[in-house]
PDB file of C-alpha atoms and ligand atoms in Angstrom:
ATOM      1  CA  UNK A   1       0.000   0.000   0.000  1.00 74.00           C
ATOM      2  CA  UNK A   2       2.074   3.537  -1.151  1.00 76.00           C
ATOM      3  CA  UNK A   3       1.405   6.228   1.675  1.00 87.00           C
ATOM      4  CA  UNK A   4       1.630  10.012   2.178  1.00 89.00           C
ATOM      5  CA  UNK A   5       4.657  10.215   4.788  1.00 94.00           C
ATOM      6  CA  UNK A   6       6.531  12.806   6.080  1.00 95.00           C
ATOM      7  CA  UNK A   7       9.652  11.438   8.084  1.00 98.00           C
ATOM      8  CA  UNK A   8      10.269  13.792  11.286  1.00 98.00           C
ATOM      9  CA  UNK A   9      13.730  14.210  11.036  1.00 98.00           C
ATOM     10  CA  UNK A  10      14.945  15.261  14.540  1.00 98.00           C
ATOM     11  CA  UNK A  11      13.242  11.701  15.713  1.00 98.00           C
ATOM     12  CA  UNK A  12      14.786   9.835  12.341  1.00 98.00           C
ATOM     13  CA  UNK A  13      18.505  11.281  13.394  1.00 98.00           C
ATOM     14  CA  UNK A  14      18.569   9.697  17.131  1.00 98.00           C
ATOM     15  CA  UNK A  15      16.764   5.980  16.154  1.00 98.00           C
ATOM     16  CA  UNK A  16      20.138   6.118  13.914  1.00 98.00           C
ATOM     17  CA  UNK A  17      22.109   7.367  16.552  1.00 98.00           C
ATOM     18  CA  UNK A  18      21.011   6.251  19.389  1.00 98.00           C
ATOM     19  CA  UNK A  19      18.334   3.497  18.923  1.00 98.00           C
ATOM     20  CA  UNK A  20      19.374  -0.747  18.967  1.00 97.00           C
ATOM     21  CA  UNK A  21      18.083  -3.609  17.034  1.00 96.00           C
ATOM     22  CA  UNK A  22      17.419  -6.409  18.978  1.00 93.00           C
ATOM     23  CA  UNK A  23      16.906  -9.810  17.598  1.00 88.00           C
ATOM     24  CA  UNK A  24      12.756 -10.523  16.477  1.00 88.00           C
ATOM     25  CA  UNK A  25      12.373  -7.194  14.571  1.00 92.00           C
ATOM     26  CA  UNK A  26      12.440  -5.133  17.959  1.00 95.00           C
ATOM     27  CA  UNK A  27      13.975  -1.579  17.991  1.00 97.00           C
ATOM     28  CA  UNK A  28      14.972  -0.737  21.186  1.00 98.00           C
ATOM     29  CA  UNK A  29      14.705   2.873  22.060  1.00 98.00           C
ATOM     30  CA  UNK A  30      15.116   3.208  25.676  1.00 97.00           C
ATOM     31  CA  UNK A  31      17.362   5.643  25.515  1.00 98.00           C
ATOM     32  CA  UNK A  32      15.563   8.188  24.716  1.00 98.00           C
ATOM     33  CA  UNK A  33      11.411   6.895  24.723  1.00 98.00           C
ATOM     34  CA  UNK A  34      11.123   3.734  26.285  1.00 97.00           C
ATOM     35  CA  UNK A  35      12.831   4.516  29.554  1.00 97.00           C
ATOM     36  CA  UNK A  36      15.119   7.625  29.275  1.00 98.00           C
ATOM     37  CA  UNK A  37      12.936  10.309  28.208  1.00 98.00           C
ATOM     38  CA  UNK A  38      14.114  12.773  25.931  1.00 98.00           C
ATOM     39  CA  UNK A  39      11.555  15.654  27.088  1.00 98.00           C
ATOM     40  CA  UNK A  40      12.840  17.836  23.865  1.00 98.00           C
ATOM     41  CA  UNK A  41      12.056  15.796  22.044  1.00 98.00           C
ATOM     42  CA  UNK A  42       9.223  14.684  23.043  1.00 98.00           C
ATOM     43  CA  UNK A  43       7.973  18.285  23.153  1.00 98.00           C
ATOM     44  CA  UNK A  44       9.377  19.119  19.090  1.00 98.00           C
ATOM     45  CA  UNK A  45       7.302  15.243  18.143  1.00 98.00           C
ATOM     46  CA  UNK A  46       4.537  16.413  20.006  1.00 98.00           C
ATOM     47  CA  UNK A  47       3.929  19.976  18.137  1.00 98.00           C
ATOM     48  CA  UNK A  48       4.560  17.718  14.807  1.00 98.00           C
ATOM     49  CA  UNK A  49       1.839  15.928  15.543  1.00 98.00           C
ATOM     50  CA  UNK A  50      -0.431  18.686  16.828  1.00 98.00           C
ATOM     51  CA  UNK A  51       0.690  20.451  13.307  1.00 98.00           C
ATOM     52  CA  UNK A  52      -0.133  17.541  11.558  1.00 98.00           C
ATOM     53  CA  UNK A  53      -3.815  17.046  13.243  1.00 98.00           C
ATOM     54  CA  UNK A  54      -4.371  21.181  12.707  1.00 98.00           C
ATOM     55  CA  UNK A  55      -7.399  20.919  10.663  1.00 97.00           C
ATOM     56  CA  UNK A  56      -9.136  17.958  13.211  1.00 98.00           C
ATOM     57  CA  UNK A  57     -11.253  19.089  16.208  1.00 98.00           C
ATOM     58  CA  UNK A  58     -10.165  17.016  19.177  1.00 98.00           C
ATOM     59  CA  UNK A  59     -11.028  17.136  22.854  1.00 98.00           C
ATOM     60  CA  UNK A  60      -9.523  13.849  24.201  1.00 98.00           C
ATOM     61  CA  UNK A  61      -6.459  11.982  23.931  1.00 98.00           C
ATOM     62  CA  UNK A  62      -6.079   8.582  24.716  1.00 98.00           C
ATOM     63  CA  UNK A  63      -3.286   5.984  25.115  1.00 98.00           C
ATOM     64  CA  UNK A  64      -2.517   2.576  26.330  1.00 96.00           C
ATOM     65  CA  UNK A  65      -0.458   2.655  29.604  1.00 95.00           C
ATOM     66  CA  UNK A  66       2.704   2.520  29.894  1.00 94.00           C
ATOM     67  CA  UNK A  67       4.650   4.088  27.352  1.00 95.00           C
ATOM     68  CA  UNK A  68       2.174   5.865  25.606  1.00 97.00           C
ATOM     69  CA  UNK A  69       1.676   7.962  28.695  1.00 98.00           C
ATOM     70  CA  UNK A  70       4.658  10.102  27.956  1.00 98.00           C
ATOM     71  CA  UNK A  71       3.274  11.236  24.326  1.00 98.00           C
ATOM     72  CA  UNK A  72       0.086  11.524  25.158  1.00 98.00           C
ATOM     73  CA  UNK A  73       0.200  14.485  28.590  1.00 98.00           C
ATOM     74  CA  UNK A  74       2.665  16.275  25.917  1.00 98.00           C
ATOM     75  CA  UNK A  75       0.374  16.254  23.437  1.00 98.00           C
ATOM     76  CA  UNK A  76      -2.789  16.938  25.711  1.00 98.00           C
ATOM     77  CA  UNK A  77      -1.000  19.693  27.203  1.00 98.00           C
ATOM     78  CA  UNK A  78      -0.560  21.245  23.437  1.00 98.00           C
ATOM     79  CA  UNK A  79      -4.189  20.822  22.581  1.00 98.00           C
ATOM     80  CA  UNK A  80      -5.371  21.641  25.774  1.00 98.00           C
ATOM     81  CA  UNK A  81      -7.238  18.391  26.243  1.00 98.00           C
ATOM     82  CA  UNK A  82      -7.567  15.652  29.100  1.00 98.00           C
ATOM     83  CA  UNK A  83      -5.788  12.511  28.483  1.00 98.00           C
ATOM     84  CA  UNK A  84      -6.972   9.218  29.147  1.00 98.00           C
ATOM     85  CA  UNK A  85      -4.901   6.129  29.484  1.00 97.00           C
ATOM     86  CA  UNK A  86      -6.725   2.808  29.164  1.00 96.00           C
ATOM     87  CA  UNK A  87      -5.158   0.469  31.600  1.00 94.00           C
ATOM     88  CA  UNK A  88      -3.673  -3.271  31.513  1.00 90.00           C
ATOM     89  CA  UNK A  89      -4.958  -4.338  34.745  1.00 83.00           C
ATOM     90  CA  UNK A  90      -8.322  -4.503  35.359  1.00 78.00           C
ATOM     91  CA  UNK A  91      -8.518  -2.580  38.792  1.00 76.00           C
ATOM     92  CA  UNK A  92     -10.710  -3.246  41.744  1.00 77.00           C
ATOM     93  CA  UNK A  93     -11.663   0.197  42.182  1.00 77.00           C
ATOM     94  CA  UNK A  94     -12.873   0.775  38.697  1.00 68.00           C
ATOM     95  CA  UNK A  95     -16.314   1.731  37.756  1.00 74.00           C
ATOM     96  CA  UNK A  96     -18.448   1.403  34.509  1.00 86.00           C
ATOM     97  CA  UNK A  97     -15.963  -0.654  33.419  1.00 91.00           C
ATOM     98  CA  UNK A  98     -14.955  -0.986  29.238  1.00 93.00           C
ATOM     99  CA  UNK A  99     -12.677  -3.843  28.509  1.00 93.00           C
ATOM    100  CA  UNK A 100     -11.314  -5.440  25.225  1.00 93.00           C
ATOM    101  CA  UNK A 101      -8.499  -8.086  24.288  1.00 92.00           C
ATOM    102  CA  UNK A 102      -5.048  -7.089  23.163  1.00 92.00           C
ATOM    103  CA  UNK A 103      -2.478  -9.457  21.905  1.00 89.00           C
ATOM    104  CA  UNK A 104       0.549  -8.260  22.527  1.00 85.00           C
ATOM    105  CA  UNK A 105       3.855  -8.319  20.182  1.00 73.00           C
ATOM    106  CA  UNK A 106       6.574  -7.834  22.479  1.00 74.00           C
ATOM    107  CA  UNK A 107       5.248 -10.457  25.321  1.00 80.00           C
ATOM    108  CA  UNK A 108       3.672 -12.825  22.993  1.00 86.00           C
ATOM    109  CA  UNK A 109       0.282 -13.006  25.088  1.00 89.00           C
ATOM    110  CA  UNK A 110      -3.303 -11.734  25.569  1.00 92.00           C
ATOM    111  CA  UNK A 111      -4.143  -9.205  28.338  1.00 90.00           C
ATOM    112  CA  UNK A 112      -7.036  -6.798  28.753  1.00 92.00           C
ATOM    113  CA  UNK A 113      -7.391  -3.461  28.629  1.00 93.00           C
ATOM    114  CA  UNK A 114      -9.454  -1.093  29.900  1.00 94.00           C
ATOM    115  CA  UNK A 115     -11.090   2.024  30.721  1.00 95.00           C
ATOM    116  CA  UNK A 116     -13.487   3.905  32.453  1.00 94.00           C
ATOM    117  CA  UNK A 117     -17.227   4.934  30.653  1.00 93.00           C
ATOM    118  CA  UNK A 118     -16.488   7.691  33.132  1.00 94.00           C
ATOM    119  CA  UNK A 119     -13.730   9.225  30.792  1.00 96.00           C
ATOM    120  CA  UNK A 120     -14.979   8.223  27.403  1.00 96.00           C
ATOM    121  CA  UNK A 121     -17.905   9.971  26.080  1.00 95.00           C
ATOM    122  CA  UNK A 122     -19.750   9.240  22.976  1.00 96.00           C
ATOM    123  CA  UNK A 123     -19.380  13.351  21.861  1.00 98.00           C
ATOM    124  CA  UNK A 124     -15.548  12.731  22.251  1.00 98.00           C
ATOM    125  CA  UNK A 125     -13.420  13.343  19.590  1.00 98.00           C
ATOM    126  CA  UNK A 126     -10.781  11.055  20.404  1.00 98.00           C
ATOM    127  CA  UNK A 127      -6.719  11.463  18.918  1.00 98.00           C
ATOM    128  CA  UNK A 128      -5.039   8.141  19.706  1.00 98.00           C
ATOM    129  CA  UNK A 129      -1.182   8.031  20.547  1.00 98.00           C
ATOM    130  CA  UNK A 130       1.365   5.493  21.101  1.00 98.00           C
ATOM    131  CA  UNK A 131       4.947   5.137  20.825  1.00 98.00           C
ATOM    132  CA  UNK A 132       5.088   2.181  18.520  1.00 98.00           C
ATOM    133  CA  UNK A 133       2.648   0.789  15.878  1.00 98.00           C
ATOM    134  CA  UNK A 134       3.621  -2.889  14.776  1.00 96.00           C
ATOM    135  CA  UNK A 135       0.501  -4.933  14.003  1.00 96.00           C
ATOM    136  CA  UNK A 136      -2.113  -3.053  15.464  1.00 97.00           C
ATOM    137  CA  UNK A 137      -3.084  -4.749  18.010  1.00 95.00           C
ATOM    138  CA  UNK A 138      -2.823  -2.373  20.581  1.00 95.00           C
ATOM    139  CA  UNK A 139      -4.811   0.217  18.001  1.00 97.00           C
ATOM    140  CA  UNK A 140      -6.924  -2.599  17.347  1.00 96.00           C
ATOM    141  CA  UNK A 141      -8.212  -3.016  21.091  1.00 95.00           C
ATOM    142  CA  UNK A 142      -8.540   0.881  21.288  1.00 96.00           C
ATOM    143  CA  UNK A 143     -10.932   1.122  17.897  1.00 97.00           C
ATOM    144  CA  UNK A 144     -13.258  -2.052  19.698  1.00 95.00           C
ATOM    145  CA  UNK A 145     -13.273   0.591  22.576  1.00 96.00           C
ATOM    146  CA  UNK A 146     -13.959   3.998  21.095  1.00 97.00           C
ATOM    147  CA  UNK A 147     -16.715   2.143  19.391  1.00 96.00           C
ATOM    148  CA  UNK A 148     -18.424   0.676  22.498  1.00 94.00           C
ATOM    149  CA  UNK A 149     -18.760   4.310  23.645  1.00 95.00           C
ATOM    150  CA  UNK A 150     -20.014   5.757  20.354  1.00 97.00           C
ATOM    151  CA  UNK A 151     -17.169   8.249  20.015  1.00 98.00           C
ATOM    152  CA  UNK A 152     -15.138   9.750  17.084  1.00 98.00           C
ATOM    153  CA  UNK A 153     -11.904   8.205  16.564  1.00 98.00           C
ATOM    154  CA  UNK A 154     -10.182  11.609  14.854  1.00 98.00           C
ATOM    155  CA  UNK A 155      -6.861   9.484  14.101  1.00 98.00           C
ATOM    156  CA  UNK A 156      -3.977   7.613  15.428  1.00 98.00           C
ATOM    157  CA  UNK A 157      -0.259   8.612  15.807  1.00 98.00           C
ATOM    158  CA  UNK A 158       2.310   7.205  16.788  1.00 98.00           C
ATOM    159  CA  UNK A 159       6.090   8.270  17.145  1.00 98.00           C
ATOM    160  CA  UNK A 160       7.441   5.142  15.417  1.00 98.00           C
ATOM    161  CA  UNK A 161       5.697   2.622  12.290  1.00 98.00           C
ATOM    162  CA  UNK A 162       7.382  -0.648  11.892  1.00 98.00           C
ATOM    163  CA  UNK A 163       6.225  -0.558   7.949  1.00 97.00           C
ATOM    164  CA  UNK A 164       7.310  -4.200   7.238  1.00 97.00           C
ATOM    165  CA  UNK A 165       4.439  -4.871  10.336  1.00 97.00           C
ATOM    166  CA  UNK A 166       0.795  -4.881   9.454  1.00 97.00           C
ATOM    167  CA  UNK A 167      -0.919  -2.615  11.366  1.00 98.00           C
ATOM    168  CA  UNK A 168      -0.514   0.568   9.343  1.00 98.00           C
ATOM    169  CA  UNK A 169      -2.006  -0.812   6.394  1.00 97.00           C
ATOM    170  CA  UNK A 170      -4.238  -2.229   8.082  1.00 98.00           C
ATOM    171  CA  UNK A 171      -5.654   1.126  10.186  1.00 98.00           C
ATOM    172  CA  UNK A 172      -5.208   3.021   6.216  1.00 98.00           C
ATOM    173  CA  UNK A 173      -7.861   0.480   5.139  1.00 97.00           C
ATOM    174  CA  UNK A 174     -10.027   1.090   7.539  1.00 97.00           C
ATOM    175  CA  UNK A 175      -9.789   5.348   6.604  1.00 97.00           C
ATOM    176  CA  UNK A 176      -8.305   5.598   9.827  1.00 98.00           C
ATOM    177  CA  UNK A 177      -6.056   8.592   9.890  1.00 98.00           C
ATOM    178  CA  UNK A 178      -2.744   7.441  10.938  1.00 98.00           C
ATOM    179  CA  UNK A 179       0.505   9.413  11.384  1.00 98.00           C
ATOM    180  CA  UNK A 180       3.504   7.915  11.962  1.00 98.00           C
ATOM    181  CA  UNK A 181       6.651  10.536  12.723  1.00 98.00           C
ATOM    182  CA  UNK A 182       9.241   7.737  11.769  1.00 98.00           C
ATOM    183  CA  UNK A 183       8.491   4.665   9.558  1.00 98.00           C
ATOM    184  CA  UNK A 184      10.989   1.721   9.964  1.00 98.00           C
ATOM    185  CA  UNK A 185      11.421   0.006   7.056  1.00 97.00           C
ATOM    186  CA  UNK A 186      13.647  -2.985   8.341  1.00 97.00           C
ATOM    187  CA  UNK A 187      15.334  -4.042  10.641  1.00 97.00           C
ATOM    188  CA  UNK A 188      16.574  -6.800   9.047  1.00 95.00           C
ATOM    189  CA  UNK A 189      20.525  -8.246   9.812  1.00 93.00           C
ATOM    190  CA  UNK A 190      19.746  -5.908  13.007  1.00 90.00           C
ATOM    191  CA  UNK A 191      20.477  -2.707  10.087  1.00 95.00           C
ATOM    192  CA  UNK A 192      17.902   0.076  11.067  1.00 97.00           C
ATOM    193  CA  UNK A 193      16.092   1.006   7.751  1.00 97.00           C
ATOM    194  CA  UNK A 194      13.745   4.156   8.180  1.00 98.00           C
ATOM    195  CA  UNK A 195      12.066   5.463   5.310  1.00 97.00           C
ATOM    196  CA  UNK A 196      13.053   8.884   3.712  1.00 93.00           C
TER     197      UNK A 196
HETATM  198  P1  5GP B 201       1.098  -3.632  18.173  1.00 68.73           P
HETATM  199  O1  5GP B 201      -0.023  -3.679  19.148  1.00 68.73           O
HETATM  200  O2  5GP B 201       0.963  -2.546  17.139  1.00 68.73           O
HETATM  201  O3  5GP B 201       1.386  -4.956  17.562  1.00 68.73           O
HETATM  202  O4  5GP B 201       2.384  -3.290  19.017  1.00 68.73           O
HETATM  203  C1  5GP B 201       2.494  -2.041  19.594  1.00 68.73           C
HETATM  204  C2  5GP B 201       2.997  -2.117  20.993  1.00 68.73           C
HETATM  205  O5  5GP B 201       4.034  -3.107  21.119  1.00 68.73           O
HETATM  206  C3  5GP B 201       3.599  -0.785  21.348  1.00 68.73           C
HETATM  207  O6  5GP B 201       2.774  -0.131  22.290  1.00 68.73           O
HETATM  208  C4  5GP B 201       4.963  -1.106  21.921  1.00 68.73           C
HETATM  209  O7  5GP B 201       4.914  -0.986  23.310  1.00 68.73           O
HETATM  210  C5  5GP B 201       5.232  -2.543  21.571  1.00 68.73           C
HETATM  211  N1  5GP B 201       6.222  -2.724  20.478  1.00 68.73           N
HETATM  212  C6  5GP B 201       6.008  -3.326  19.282  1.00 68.73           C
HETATM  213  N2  5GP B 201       7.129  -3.377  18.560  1.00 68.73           N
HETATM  214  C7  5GP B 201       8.089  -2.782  19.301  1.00 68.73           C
HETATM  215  C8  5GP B 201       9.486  -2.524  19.091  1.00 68.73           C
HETATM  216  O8  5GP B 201      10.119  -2.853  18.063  1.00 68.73           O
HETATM  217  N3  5GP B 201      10.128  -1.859  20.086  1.00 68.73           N
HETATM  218  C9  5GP B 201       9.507  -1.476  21.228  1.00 68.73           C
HETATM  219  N4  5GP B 201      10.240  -0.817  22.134  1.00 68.73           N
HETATM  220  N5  5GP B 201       8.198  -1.720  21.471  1.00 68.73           N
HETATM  221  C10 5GP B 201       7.497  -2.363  20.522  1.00 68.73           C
END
């Protein structure tokens, strides 16, 4: 599937300085995302995406704990909306409870996720963020909840595509608008190839 992309490039310089290539396909960028936080960063990637998202009305964010957490208060503090984090455990405390299945890539396993109907409204207009996108299951889980409420999924971005994954193409099919900052094109021989 060809795709409109626009590579960031202050993110696309420090994967190829600073990010790793582990063996499966995973990039490790704890350096600077995944544990380290680069807060400039994070700041410049956030306004990208807030300048990419210009023409959208949105008044929620929402993310899947953990690392999307990071993104996603940056961004809400740029468009001046609450952020909502659906969460991997179901807790005890939690009322009007939504829940859906993710599979995850990294651990190789099912969890649940979910999220209060407390904080999802079905007039939200909802911008979705992560860090990575690699099949789409995380996105996946996130669609099955936006449409239990009823709300308007605006679009998804997320800081880093793996494009030889599936999930982009499949969120494109589904007219999803998805942003990606940086989109990995292999990571084959542990070589990181981003797309220009
Ligand atoms: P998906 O649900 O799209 O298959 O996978 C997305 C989730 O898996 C992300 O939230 C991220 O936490 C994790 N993930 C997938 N691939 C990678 C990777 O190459 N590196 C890192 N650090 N996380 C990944």
């Amino acid at each position: 599937m060809e795709i409109q992309h626009t590579p960031f490039k202050p993110l696309v310089d420090r994967i190829l300085k600073d990010g790793k290539c582990l063996e499966g396909g995973i990039l490790k960028v704890d350096g600077f995302i995944n544990q380290q936080i680069d807060p400039n960063l994070l700041k410049d990637m956030s306004i990208e995406i807030v300048k990419r998202f210009a023409n959208y009305k949105i008044n929620k964010i929402l993310t899947i704990e953990a690392s999307g957490i990071a993104p996603a208060i940056m961004l809400g503090f740029f468009l001046n909306a609450p952020v909502v984090f659906a969460k991997k455990k179901v807790p005890s405390t939690m009322e009007n409870m939504l829940t859906t299945e993710v599979f995850s890539f990294t651990k190789q396993k099912s969890y649940s996720v979910c999220v209060s109907k407390d904080f999802l409204q079905k007039d939200d207009k909802i911008l979705f963020v992560d860090d990575f996108l690699a099949n789409g299951n995380a996105a996946k889980g996130i669609i099955d909840l936006v449409k239990i409420v009823g709300a308007e999924l605006v679009g998804m971005a997320f800081l880093i595509e793996k494009g030889f994954q599936a999930g982009g193409n499949y969120l494109r099919e589904q007219n999803i608008k998805v942003e990606s900052l940086a989109i990995i094109d292999s990571l084959d021989n542990c070589e990181i190839k981003i797309r220009q």
